[in-house]
């Protein structure tokens, strides 16, 4: 039988080598799990374990929670590299252990991939579990949201305190019939809508009983205030609520009294900030400390980057490939900016893991929004530029303001030479460096209309 101390030593040694070569966030954990598949059951964890999962916003929410906890003087262990499957979780936990198997930090904070949380939490249960949302996401691995609900449900245990987004009916199902649930949500705001204007509507039918779902208002897609007259699924009263907000002025107000100024102002960030506030409050952190920690907080995860292409300033909005909701929200940033704009959409790779060329998800993205008058030019770039062009041919956007360029060098040169006004680059994690490596990156300042 392999000793726990040896497995922990192997993890620390491999991680050290990995840092020297710029890799190693998950490989040490993978090897340690082969040495001892039950190693996570054998370590001594602290009394507070916070987990965050969902289709979108995991990394940003975890980063903000970590910021608050560190400012509160808490010693935390978390997967800051974003490696969120069981191998990455194993790596960061064992690296924080003594050789006797005791985690040194007083709080463990982890981002967990929604598909792999069930594997991680077989070994230990989080004390607090934040579930942000469930969207159509990466069809090649996640299928439909209802299938993902069944997968995530396997990671939910009775002894875990759930912190749930009340505005997502798919997420609300996790809290039905439970007592240990805290709800967060966003009240009706001026940006709320009476109808869902997205390309598809996953809120048309109740996810619990499949009868028509009735909405009082929508924030975006199927997120809003809803109720089912048949089975009773409804938006629960919320303990933590965005009661006032302004995307133009860049702030939210929580529970009518705590104003947080935001460094970027998409409604996604309203929810991520609210989730972080809720989790930290449930851990007993004073509201004043949470607010001061999150004031104008700029993400360090590289999802939003400012750049200069030739004479043009721009913002890169990193969206999640095979996730139309993520792209929709990035597009809405450019649409909301009243300045003359150029938008570059880059699809040069699809799946980082499955190497698929499946592009049906492009048809779920609301590209029609880019028909706004102030969007003066659109550049479709990368290997799948022509797939994008076919999708755009089904919009009413005049094709004379669209350029289709497969070669990235040529596409970025076109961006530098022929852009009109401010530039927005919209692409995925895998492709973002294909733009950033060809332009000048600059510091990201508040007020740049970021998502």
Short mmCIF file of C-alpha atoms in Angstrom, two decimals, residues 133-355:
data_model
loop_
_atom_site.label_atom_id
_atom_site.label_comp_id
_atom_site.label_asym_id
_atom_site.label_seq_id
_atom_site.Cartn_x
_atom_site.Cartn_y
_atom_site.Cartn_z
CA UNK A 133 -26.27 28.60 -14.22
CA UNK A 134 -26.84 25.83 -16.76
CA UNK A 135 -26.81 26.70 -20.48
CA UNK A 136 -26.43 24.89 -23.77
CA UNK A 137 -22.72 24.34 -23.69
CA UNK A 138 -20.16 22.32 -25.66
CA UNK A 139 -22.57 19.89 -27.24
CA UNK A 140 -19.80 17.41 -28.04
CA UNK A 141 -19.23 16.78 -24.33
CA UNK A 142 -22.25 18.17 -22.48
CA UNK A 143 -25.24 17.48 -24.71
CA UNK A 144 -28.35 19.33 -23.55
CA UNK A 145 -28.86 21.32 -20.33
CA UNK A 146 -31.35 18.75 -19.00
CA UNK A 147 -28.75 16.00 -19.37
CA UNK A 148 -26.25 18.24 -17.58
CA UNK A 149 -28.74 18.79 -14.76
CA UNK A 150 -28.76 15.02 -14.17
CA UNK A 151 -24.94 14.99 -14.17
CA UNK A 152 -24.54 17.92 -11.77
CA UNK A 153 -27.23 16.50 -9.47
CA UNK A 154 -24.90 13.57 -8.77
CA UNK A 155 -22.51 16.06 -7.10
CA UNK A 156 -25.20 17.48 -4.75
CA UNK A 157 -25.31 15.95 -1.26
CA UNK A 158 -27.70 16.45 1.65
CA UNK A 159 -24.98 17.74 3.97
CA UNK A 160 -23.97 20.52 1.55
CA UNK A 161 -25.34 24.05 1.84
CA UNK A 162 -26.44 25.10 -1.65
CA UNK A 163 -26.08 28.70 -2.89
CA UNK A 164 -28.24 28.86 -6.01
CA UNK A 165 -29.12 31.29 -8.78
CA UNK A 166 -32.88 31.65 -8.30
CA UNK A 167 -33.26 33.22 -11.76
CA UNK A 168 -32.27 30.05 -13.63
CA UNK A 169 -35.11 27.47 -13.60
CA UNK A 170 -32.65 24.66 -14.35
CA UNK A 171 -30.59 25.58 -11.27
CA UNK A 172 -33.70 26.15 -9.14
CA UNK A 173 -34.53 22.45 -9.44
CA UNK A 174 -31.54 21.60 -7.23
CA UNK A 175 -33.21 23.46 -4.36
CA UNK A 176 -36.70 21.96 -4.61
CA UNK A 177 -37.69 20.37 -1.30
CA UNK A 178 -34.41 21.27 0.45
CA UNK A 179 -33.97 23.33 3.60
CA UNK A 180 -30.26 24.18 3.42
CA UNK A 181 -30.45 26.51 0.41
CA UNK A 182 -29.53 30.17 -0.01
CA UNK A 183 -30.92 31.94 -3.08
CA UNK A 184 -29.49 34.89 -5.01
CA UNK A 185 -30.97 36.76 -7.96
CA UNK A 186 -31.49 40.02 -9.82
CA UNK A 187 -34.72 41.99 -9.45
CA UNK A 188 -36.55 43.52 -12.40
CA UNK A 189 -34.31 46.25 -13.82
CA UNK A 190 -34.64 48.74 -16.68
CA UNK A 191 -32.62 46.27 -18.81
CA UNK A 192 -35.14 43.46 -18.13
CA UNK A 193 -37.37 42.39 -21.01
CA UNK A 194 -40.96 41.24 -21.33
CA UNK A 195 -40.06 38.66 -23.98
CA UNK A 196 -37.10 36.42 -24.71
CA UNK A 197 -35.49 37.80 -27.87
CA UNK A 198 -32.72 35.18 -28.08
CA UNK A 199 -32.39 32.83 -31.05
CA UNK A 200 -33.75 29.96 -28.93
CA UNK A 201 -35.81 29.72 -25.74
CA UNK A 202 -34.83 27.07 -23.21
CA UNK A 203 -37.35 28.58 -20.80
CA UNK A 204 -40.41 27.76 -22.89
CA UNK A 205 -41.22 24.65 -20.86
CA UNK A 206 -40.78 23.82 -17.22
CA UNK A 207 -37.63 21.68 -16.78
CA UNK A 208 -39.33 19.78 -13.96
CA UNK A 209 -42.74 18.78 -15.47
CA UNK A 210 -42.46 19.93 -19.14
CA UNK A 211 -45.57 22.13 -18.99
CA UNK A 212 -45.37 25.72 -20.32
CA UNK A 213 -43.33 28.00 -18.06
CA UNK A 214 -44.64 31.53 -17.46
CA UNK A 215 -42.21 34.45 -17.15
CA UNK A 216 -42.82 37.81 -15.50
CA UNK A 217 -39.64 39.18 -17.11
CA UNK A 218 -36.37 38.07 -18.65
CA UNK A 219 -32.84 39.33 -18.07
CA UNK A 220 -31.43 37.29 -20.96
CA UNK A 221 -32.14 33.91 -22.53
CA UNK A 222 -34.01 31.79 -19.94
CA UNK A 223 -32.75 33.81 -16.96
CA UNK A 224 -35.43 35.84 -15.20
CA UNK A 225 -38.54 35.56 -13.03
CA UNK A 226 -40.75 32.55 -13.80
CA UNK A 227 -43.30 30.16 -12.39
CA UNK A 228 -44.92 26.90 -13.44
CA UNK A 229 -48.68 26.72 -12.76
CA UNK A 230 -48.55 22.92 -13.00
CA UNK A 231 -45.78 21.69 -10.66
CA UNK A 232 -45.03 24.85 -8.69
CA UNK A 233 -41.41 25.42 -9.75
CA UNK A 234 -40.85 29.16 -9.35
CA UNK A 235 -38.29 31.85 -8.70
CA UNK A 236 -37.70 31.60 -4.98
CA UNK A 237 -37.46 34.69 -2.74
CA UNK A 238 -33.81 35.72 -2.66
CA UNK A 239 -31.60 36.45 0.36
CA UNK A 240 -29.06 38.29 -1.79
CA UNK A 241 -30.51 40.46 -4.50
CA UNK A 242 -29.35 43.03 -7.02
CA UNK A 243 -32.04 45.60 -6.36
CA UNK A 244 -30.60 48.38 -8.51
CA UNK A 245 -27.99 48.50 -11.26
CA UNK A 246 -26.70 50.57 -14.17
CA UNK A 247 -24.69 49.21 -17.04
CA UNK A 248 -23.91 52.73 -18.27
CA UNK A 249 -22.64 53.96 -14.89
CA UNK A 250 -21.17 50.57 -13.99
CA UNK A 251 -22.54 49.62 -10.59
CA UNK A 252 -24.89 47.28 -8.77
CA UNK A 253 -26.69 47.67 -5.44
CA UNK A 254 -27.21 44.54 -3.35
CA UNK A 255 -30.11 44.30 -0.91
CA UNK A 256 -30.85 47.98 -1.34
CA UNK A 257 -27.77 49.13 0.59
CA UNK A 258 -24.46 47.78 -0.68
CA UNK A 259 -23.22 49.53 -3.80
CA UNK A 260 -20.38 47.90 -5.73
CA UNK A 261 -18.79 49.78 -8.62
CA UNK A 262 -17.77 47.41 -11.39
CA UNK A 263 -14.72 47.46 -13.64
CA UNK A 264 -16.84 45.87 -16.38
CA UNK A 265 -20.56 45.97 -16.61
CA UNK A 266 -22.16 43.08 -18.49
CA UNK A 267 -25.09 41.43 -16.74
CA UNK A 268 -22.99 38.25 -16.52
CA UNK A 269 -20.77 40.15 -14.13
CA UNK A 270 -23.79 41.26 -12.08
CA UNK A 271 -24.50 37.58 -11.40
CA UNK A 272 -20.87 36.58 -10.80
CA UNK A 273 -20.38 39.45 -8.34
CA UNK A 274 -23.65 38.64 -6.59
CA UNK A 275 -22.70 34.96 -6.31
CA UNK A 276 -19.35 35.92 -4.75
CA UNK A 277 -21.08 38.32 -2.34
CA UNK A 278 -23.58 35.60 -1.36
CA UNK A 279 -20.95 32.93 -0.73
CA UNK A 280 -18.73 35.21 1.33
CA UNK A 281 -21.70 36.45 3.37
CA UNK A 282 -22.70 32.85 4.13
CA UNK A 283 -19.17 32.29 5.44
CA UNK A 284 -19.65 35.18 7.86
CA UNK A 285 -17.51 37.80 6.12
CA UNK A 286 -18.83 41.31 6.95
CA UNK A 287 -20.64 42.99 4.06
CA UNK A 288 -18.38 46.04 4.30
CA UNK A 289 -15.31 43.87 3.76
CA UNK A 290 -16.91 42.16 0.77
CA UNK A 291 -17.89 45.48 -0.81
CA UNK A 292 -14.47 47.06 -0.34
CA UNK A 293 -12.77 43.96 -1.78
CA UNK A 294 -14.94 43.94 -4.90
CA UNK A 295 -14.99 47.69 -5.58
CA UNK A 296 -13.79 48.20 -9.17
CA UNK A 297 -12.12 44.79 -9.03
CA UNK A 298 -10.42 43.93 -12.31
CA UNK A 299 -10.24 40.25 -13.20
CA UNK A 300 -6.80 38.69 -13.44
CA UNK A 301 -7.95 35.67 -15.47
CA UNK A 302 -7.36 37.27 -18.88
CA UNK A 303 -10.94 36.88 -20.09
CA UNK A 304 -11.13 40.60 -20.92
CA UNK A 305 -8.07 42.29 -22.42
CA UNK A 306 -7.52 45.78 -23.81
CA UNK A 307 -5.39 46.09 -26.95
CA UNK A 308 -4.38 48.45 -29.72
CA UNK A 309 -4.55 47.40 -33.37
CA UNK A 310 -2.72 50.03 -35.41
CA UNK A 311 -4.35 53.33 -34.49
CA UNK A 312 -7.44 51.67 -33.06
CA UNK A 313 -8.11 50.87 -29.41
CA UNK A 314 -10.03 47.73 -28.64
CA UNK A 315 -11.23 45.16 -26.12
CA UNK A 316 -10.96 41.40 -26.44
CA UNK A 317 -13.98 39.58 -25.00
CA UNK A 318 -13.09 35.95 -24.45
CA UNK A 319 -16.22 33.88 -24.88
CA UNK A 320 -16.75 30.18 -24.34
CA UNK A 321 -16.71 28.16 -27.55
CA UNK A 322 -19.73 25.99 -28.24
CA UNK A 323 -21.68 28.19 -25.81
CA UNK A 324 -24.03 30.57 -27.59
CA UNK A 325 -25.12 32.39 -24.42
CA UNK A 326 -21.52 33.41 -23.77
CA UNK A 327 -21.17 34.77 -27.30
CA UNK A 328 -24.52 36.55 -27.08
CA UNK A 329 -23.41 38.48 -24.01
CA UNK A 330 -20.11 39.50 -25.64
CA UNK A 331 -21.97 40.70 -28.73
CA UNK A 332 -24.31 42.74 -26.54
CA UNK A 333 -21.32 44.64 -25.15
CA UNK A 334 -20.45 45.93 -28.63
CA UNK A 335 -24.09 46.63 -29.39
CA UNK A 336 -24.50 48.59 -26.14
CA UNK A 337 -21.45 50.79 -26.89
CA UNK A 338 -22.84 53.82 -28.80
CA UNK A 339 -19.54 54.59 -30.52
CA UNK A 340 -18.77 53.59 -34.08
CA UNK A 341 -17.35 50.09 -33.77
CA UNK A 342 -15.65 47.32 -35.67
CA UNK A 343 -16.25 43.76 -34.49
CA UNK A 344 -13.92 40.86 -35.27
CA UNK A 345 -15.29 37.35 -34.73
CA UNK A 346 -12.55 34.71 -34.66
CA UNK A 347 -13.30 30.98 -34.96
CA UNK A 348 -10.00 29.29 -35.73
CA UNK A 349 -10.48 26.20 -33.54
CA UNK A 350 -13.54 24.55 -32.03
CA UNK A 351 -12.97 22.06 -29.22
CA UNK A 352 -9.71 22.05 -27.30
CA UNK A 353 -10.25 18.46 -26.24
CA UNK A 354 -12.39 16.67 -28.79
CA UNK A 355 -10.92 18.18 -31.96
#
